[in-house]
Coordinates of C-alpha atoms and ligand atoms in Angstrom, one line a residue:
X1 CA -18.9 -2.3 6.7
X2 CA -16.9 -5.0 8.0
X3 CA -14.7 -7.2 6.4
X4 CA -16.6 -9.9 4.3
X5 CA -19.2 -6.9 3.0
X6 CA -15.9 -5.1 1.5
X7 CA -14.8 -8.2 0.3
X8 CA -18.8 -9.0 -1.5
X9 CA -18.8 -5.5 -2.5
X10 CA -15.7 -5.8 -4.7
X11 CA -16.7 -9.5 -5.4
X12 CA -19.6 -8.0 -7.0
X13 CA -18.1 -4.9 -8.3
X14 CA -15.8 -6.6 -10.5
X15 CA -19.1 -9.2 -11.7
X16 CA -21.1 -6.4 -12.7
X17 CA -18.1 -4.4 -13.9
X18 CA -18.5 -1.6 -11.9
X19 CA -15.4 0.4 -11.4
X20 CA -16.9 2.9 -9.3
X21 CA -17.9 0.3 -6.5
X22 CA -14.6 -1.8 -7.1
X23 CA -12.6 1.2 -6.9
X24 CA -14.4 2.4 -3.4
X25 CA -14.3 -1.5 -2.4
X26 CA -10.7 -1.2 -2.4
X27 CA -10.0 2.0 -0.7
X28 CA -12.7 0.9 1.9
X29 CA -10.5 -2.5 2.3
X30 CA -7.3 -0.7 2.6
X31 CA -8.5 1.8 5.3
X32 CA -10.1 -1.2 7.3
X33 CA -6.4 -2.4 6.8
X34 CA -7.3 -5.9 5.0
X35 CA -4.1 -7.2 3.4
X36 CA -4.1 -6.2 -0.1
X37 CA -3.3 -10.3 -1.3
X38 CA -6.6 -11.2 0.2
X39 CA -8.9 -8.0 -2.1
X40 CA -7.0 -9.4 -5.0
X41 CA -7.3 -13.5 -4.5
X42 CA -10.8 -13.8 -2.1
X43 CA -12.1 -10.8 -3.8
X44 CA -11.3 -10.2 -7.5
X45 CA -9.3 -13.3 -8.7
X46 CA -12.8 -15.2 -7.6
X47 CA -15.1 -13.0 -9.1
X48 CA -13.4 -13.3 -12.1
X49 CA -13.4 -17.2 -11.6
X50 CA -17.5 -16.4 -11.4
X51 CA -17.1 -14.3 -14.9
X52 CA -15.3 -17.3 -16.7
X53 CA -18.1 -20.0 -15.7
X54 CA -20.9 -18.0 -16.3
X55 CA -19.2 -17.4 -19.6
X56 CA -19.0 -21.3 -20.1
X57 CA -22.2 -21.4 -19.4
X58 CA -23.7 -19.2 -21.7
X59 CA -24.7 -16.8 -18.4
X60 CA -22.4 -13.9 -20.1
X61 CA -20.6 -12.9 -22.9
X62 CA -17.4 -11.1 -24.2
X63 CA -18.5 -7.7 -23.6
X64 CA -19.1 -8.5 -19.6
X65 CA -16.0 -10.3 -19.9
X66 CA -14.3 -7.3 -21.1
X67 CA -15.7 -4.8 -18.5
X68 CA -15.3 -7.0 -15.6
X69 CA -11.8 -6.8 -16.8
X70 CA -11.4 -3.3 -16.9
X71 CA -13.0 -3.1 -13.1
X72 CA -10.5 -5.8 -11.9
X73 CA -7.7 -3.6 -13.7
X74 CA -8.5 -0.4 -11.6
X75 CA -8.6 -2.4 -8.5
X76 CA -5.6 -3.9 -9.4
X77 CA -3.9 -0.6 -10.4
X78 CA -5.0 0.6 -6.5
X79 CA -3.7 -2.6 -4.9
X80 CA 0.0 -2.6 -6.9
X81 CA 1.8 0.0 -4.7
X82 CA 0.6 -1.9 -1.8
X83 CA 2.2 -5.2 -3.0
X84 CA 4.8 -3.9 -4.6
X85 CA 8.3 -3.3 -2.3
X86 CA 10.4 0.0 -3.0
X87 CA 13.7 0.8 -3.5
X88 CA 15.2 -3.2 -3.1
X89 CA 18.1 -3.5 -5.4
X90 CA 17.0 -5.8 -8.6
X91 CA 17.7 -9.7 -8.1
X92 CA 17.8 -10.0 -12.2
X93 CA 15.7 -9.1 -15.1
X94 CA 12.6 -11.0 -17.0
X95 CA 11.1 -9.9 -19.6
X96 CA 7.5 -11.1 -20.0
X97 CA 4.5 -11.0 -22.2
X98 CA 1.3 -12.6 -23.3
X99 CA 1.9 -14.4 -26.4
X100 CA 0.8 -14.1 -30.1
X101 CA -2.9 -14.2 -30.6
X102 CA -3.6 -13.6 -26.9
X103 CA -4.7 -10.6 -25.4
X104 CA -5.6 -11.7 -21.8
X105 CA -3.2 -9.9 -19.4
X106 CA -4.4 -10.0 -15.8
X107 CA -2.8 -13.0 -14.7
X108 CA 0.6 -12.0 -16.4
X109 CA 0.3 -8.7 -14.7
X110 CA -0.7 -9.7 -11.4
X111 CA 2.7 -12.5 -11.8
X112 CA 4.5 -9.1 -13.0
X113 CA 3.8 -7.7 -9.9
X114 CA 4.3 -10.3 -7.7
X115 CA 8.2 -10.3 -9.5
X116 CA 8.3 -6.9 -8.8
X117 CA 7.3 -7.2 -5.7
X118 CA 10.2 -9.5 -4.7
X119 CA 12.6 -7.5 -6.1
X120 CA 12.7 -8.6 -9.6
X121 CA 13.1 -5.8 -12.4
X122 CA 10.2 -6.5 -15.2
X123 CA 9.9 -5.8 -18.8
X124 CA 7.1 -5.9 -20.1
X125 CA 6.1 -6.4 -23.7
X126 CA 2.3 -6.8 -23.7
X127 CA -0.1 -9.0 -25.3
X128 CA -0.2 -10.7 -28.7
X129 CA 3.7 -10.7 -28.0
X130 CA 5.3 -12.2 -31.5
X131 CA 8.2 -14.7 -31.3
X132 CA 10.1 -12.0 -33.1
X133 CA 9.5 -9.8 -30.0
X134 CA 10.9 -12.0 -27.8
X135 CA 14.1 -12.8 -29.5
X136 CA 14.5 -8.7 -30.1
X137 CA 13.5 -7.4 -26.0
X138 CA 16.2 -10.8 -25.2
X139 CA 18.6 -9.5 -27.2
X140 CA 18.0 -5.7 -25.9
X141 CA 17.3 -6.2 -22.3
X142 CA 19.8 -9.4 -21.9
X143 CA 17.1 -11.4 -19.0
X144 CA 17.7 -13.9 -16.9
X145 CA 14.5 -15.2 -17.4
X146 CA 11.7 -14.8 -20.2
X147 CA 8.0 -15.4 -19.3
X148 CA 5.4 -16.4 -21.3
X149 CA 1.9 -16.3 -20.4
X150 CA -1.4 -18.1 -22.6
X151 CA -4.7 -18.4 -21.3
X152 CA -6.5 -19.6 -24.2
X153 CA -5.7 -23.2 -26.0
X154 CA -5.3 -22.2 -29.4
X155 CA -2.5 -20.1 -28.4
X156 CA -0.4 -22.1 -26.0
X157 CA 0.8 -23.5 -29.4
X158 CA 2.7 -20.3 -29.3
X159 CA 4.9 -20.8 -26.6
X160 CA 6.9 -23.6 -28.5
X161 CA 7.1 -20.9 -31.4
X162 CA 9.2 -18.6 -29.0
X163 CA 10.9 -21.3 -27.8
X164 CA 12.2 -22.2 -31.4
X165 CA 12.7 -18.8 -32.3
X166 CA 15.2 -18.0 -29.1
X167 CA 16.9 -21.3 -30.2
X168 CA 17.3 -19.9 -33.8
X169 CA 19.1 -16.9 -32.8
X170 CA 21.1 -18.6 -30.5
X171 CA 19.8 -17.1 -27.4
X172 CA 18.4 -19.7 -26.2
X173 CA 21.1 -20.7 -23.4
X174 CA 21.0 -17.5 -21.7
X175 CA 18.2 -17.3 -20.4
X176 CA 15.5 -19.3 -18.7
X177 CA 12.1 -19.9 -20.0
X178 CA 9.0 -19.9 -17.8
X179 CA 5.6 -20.5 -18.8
X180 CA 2.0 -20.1 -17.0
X181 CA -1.7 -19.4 -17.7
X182 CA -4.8 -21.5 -16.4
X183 CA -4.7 -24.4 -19.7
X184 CA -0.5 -24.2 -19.2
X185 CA 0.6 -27.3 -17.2
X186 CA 4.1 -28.9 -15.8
X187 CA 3.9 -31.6 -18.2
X188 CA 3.2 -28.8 -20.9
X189 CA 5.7 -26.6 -20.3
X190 CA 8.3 -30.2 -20.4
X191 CA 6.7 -31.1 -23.4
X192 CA 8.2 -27.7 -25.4
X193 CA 11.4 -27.2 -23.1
X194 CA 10.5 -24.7 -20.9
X195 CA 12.7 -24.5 -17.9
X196 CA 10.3 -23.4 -15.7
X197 CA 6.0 -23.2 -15.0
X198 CA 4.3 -22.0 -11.9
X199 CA 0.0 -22.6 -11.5
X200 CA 0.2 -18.7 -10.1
X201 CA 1.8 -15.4 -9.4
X202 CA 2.9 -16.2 -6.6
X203 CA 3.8 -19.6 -7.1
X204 CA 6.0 -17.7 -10.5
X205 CA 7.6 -15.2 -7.8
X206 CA 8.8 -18.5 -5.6
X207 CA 9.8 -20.6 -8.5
X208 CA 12.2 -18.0 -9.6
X209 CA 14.0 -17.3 -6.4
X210 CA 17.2 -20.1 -6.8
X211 CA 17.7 -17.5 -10.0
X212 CA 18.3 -14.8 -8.0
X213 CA 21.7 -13.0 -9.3
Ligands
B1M301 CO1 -11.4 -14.8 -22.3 N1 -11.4 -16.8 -22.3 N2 -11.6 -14.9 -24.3 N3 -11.4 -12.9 -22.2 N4 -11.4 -15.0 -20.5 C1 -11.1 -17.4 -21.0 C2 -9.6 -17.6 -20.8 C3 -11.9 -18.8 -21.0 C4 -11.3 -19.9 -20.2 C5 -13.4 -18.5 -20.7 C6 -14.2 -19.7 -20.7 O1 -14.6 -20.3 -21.7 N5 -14.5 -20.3 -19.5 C7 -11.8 -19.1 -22.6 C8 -10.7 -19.9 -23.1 C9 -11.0 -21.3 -23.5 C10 -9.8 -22.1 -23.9 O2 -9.1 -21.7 -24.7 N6 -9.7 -23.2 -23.2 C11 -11.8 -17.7 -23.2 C12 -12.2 -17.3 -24.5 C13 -12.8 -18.4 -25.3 C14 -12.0 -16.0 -25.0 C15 -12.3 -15.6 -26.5 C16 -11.9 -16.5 -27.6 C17 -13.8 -15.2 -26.5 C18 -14.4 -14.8 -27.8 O3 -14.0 -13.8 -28.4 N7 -15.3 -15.6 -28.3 C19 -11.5 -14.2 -26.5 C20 -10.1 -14.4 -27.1 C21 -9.3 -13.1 -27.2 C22 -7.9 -13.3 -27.5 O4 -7.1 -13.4 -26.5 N8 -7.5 -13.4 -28.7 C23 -11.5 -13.8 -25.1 C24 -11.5 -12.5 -24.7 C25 -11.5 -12.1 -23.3 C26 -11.6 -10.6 -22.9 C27 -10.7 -9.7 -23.8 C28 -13.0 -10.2 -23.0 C29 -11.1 -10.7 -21.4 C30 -9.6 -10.5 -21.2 C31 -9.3 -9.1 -20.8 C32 -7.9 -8.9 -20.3 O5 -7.2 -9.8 -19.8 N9 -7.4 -7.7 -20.4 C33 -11.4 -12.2 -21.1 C34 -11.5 -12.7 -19.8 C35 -11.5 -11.7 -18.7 C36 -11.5 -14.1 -19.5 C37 -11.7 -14.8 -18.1 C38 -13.1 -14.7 -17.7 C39 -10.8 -14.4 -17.0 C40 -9.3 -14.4 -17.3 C41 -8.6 -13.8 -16.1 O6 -8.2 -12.6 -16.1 N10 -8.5 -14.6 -15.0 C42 -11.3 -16.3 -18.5 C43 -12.0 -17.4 -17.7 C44 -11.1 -17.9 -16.5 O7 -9.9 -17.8 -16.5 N11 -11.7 -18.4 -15.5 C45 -11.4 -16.3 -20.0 C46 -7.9 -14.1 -13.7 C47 -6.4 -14.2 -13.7 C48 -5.9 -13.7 -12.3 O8 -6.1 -15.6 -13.8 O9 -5.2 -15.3 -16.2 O10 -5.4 -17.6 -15.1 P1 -5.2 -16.2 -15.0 O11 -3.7 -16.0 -14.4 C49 -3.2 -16.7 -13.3 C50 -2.5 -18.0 -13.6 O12 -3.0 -18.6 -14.8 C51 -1.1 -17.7 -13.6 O13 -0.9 -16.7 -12.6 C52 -2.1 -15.8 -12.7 C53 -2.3 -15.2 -11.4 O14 -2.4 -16.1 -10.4 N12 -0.4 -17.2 -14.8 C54 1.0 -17.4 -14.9 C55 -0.8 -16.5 -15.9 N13 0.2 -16.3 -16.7 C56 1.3 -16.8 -16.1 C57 2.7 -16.8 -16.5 C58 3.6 -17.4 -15.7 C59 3.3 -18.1 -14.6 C60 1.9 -18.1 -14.1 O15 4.9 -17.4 -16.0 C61 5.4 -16.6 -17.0

């Protein structure tokens, strides 16, 4: 197989949300020594682009959202070690989650990774992450940074929540709040005083740099 048949092979893995072919997709890349960034963004981040228009379009529903998902999470799950640097010394703490009423996760994993990758130390609190959560991990884990990931509109609402809440219990100046997800914008994240928003994970790893400690 060369490399564009890997790369259809997880493309379509991850579509049909086959683990088993997304899973041997990935080992096949990694022993024909394709860089791990380009399975994840040319192979899975597309197909799952592909899973989210077909679900616009009536082409698919939840349940082929949710085990398209699960295949992109066991290729992701192969690819982390690969992207992920060992033994660097921290450059600071974030603590991260997907807010309240929001249970996506694979884009605030792969930006988790990407941190991690660059030397950041990560906690993470999940999904459906409660403003009460936030102020309790920030008060706990003492960040530098607290991210705060939405991919649905509804719950983008939420982010201002946390915002409020780390401001209530006077938190709110020791850390810096970034916020991402596909409906998150700049003018968004201005609009309820975020400090930060990136488009991507790797875009979240570079923003994040000048906060190095
Ligand atoms: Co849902 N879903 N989903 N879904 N889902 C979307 C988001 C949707 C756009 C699909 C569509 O209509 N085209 C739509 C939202 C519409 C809207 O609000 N505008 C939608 C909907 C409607 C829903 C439900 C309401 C469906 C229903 O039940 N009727 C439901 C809601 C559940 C809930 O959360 N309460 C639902 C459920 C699900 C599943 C559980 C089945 C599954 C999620 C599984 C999981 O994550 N474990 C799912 C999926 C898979 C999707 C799509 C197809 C793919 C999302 C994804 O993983 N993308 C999605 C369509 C799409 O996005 N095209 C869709 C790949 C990922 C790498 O990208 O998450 O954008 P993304 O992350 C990027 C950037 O956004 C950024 O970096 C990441 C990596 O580059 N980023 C950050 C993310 N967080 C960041 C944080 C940062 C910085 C950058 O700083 C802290």
């Amino acid at each position: 197989m060369n490399s564009e048949e890997i790369l259809d092979r997880i493309f379509d893995g991850v579509l049909r949300g086959d683990t088993r072919a997304v899973i041997a997709g990935v080992q096949a890349g990694l022993a024909a020594g394709i860089n791990p960034q380009q399975l994840l963004d040319d192979a899975m981040v597309e197909a799952m682009e592909e899973i989210g228009h077909r679900f616009e379009n009536n082409e698919c529903f939840v349940p082929e959202m949710l085990i398209a998902a699960r295949a992109m999470k066991e290729g992701v799950g192969l690819l982390t070690p690969h992207l992920v640097a060992a033994g660097v010394k921290p450059l600071g703490k974030v603590v991260i989650g997907t807010v309240r009423g929001d249970v996506h996760d694979i884009g605030k994993n792969l930006v988790r990774i990407m941190m991690e990758s660059s030397g950041w130390e990560v906690v993470d609190l999940g999904v459906d992450v409660s403003p009460e959560r936030y102020v309790a991990a920030v008060q706990e884990h003492h960040p530098r940074i607290v991210g705060m990931s939405a991919l649905l509109t509804t719950t983008m609402p939420n982010m201002k929540l946390i915002v409020a809440a780390l401001e209530r219990a006077g938190v709110r100046d020791q850390v810096k709040v970034m916020v991402g997800g596909a409906p998150v914008t700049q003018a968004y994240a201005q609009q309820i005083g975020a400090d930060l928003y990136a488009l991507d994970a790797a875009a979240a790893a570079e923003v994040i740099k000048v906060l190095a400690v």
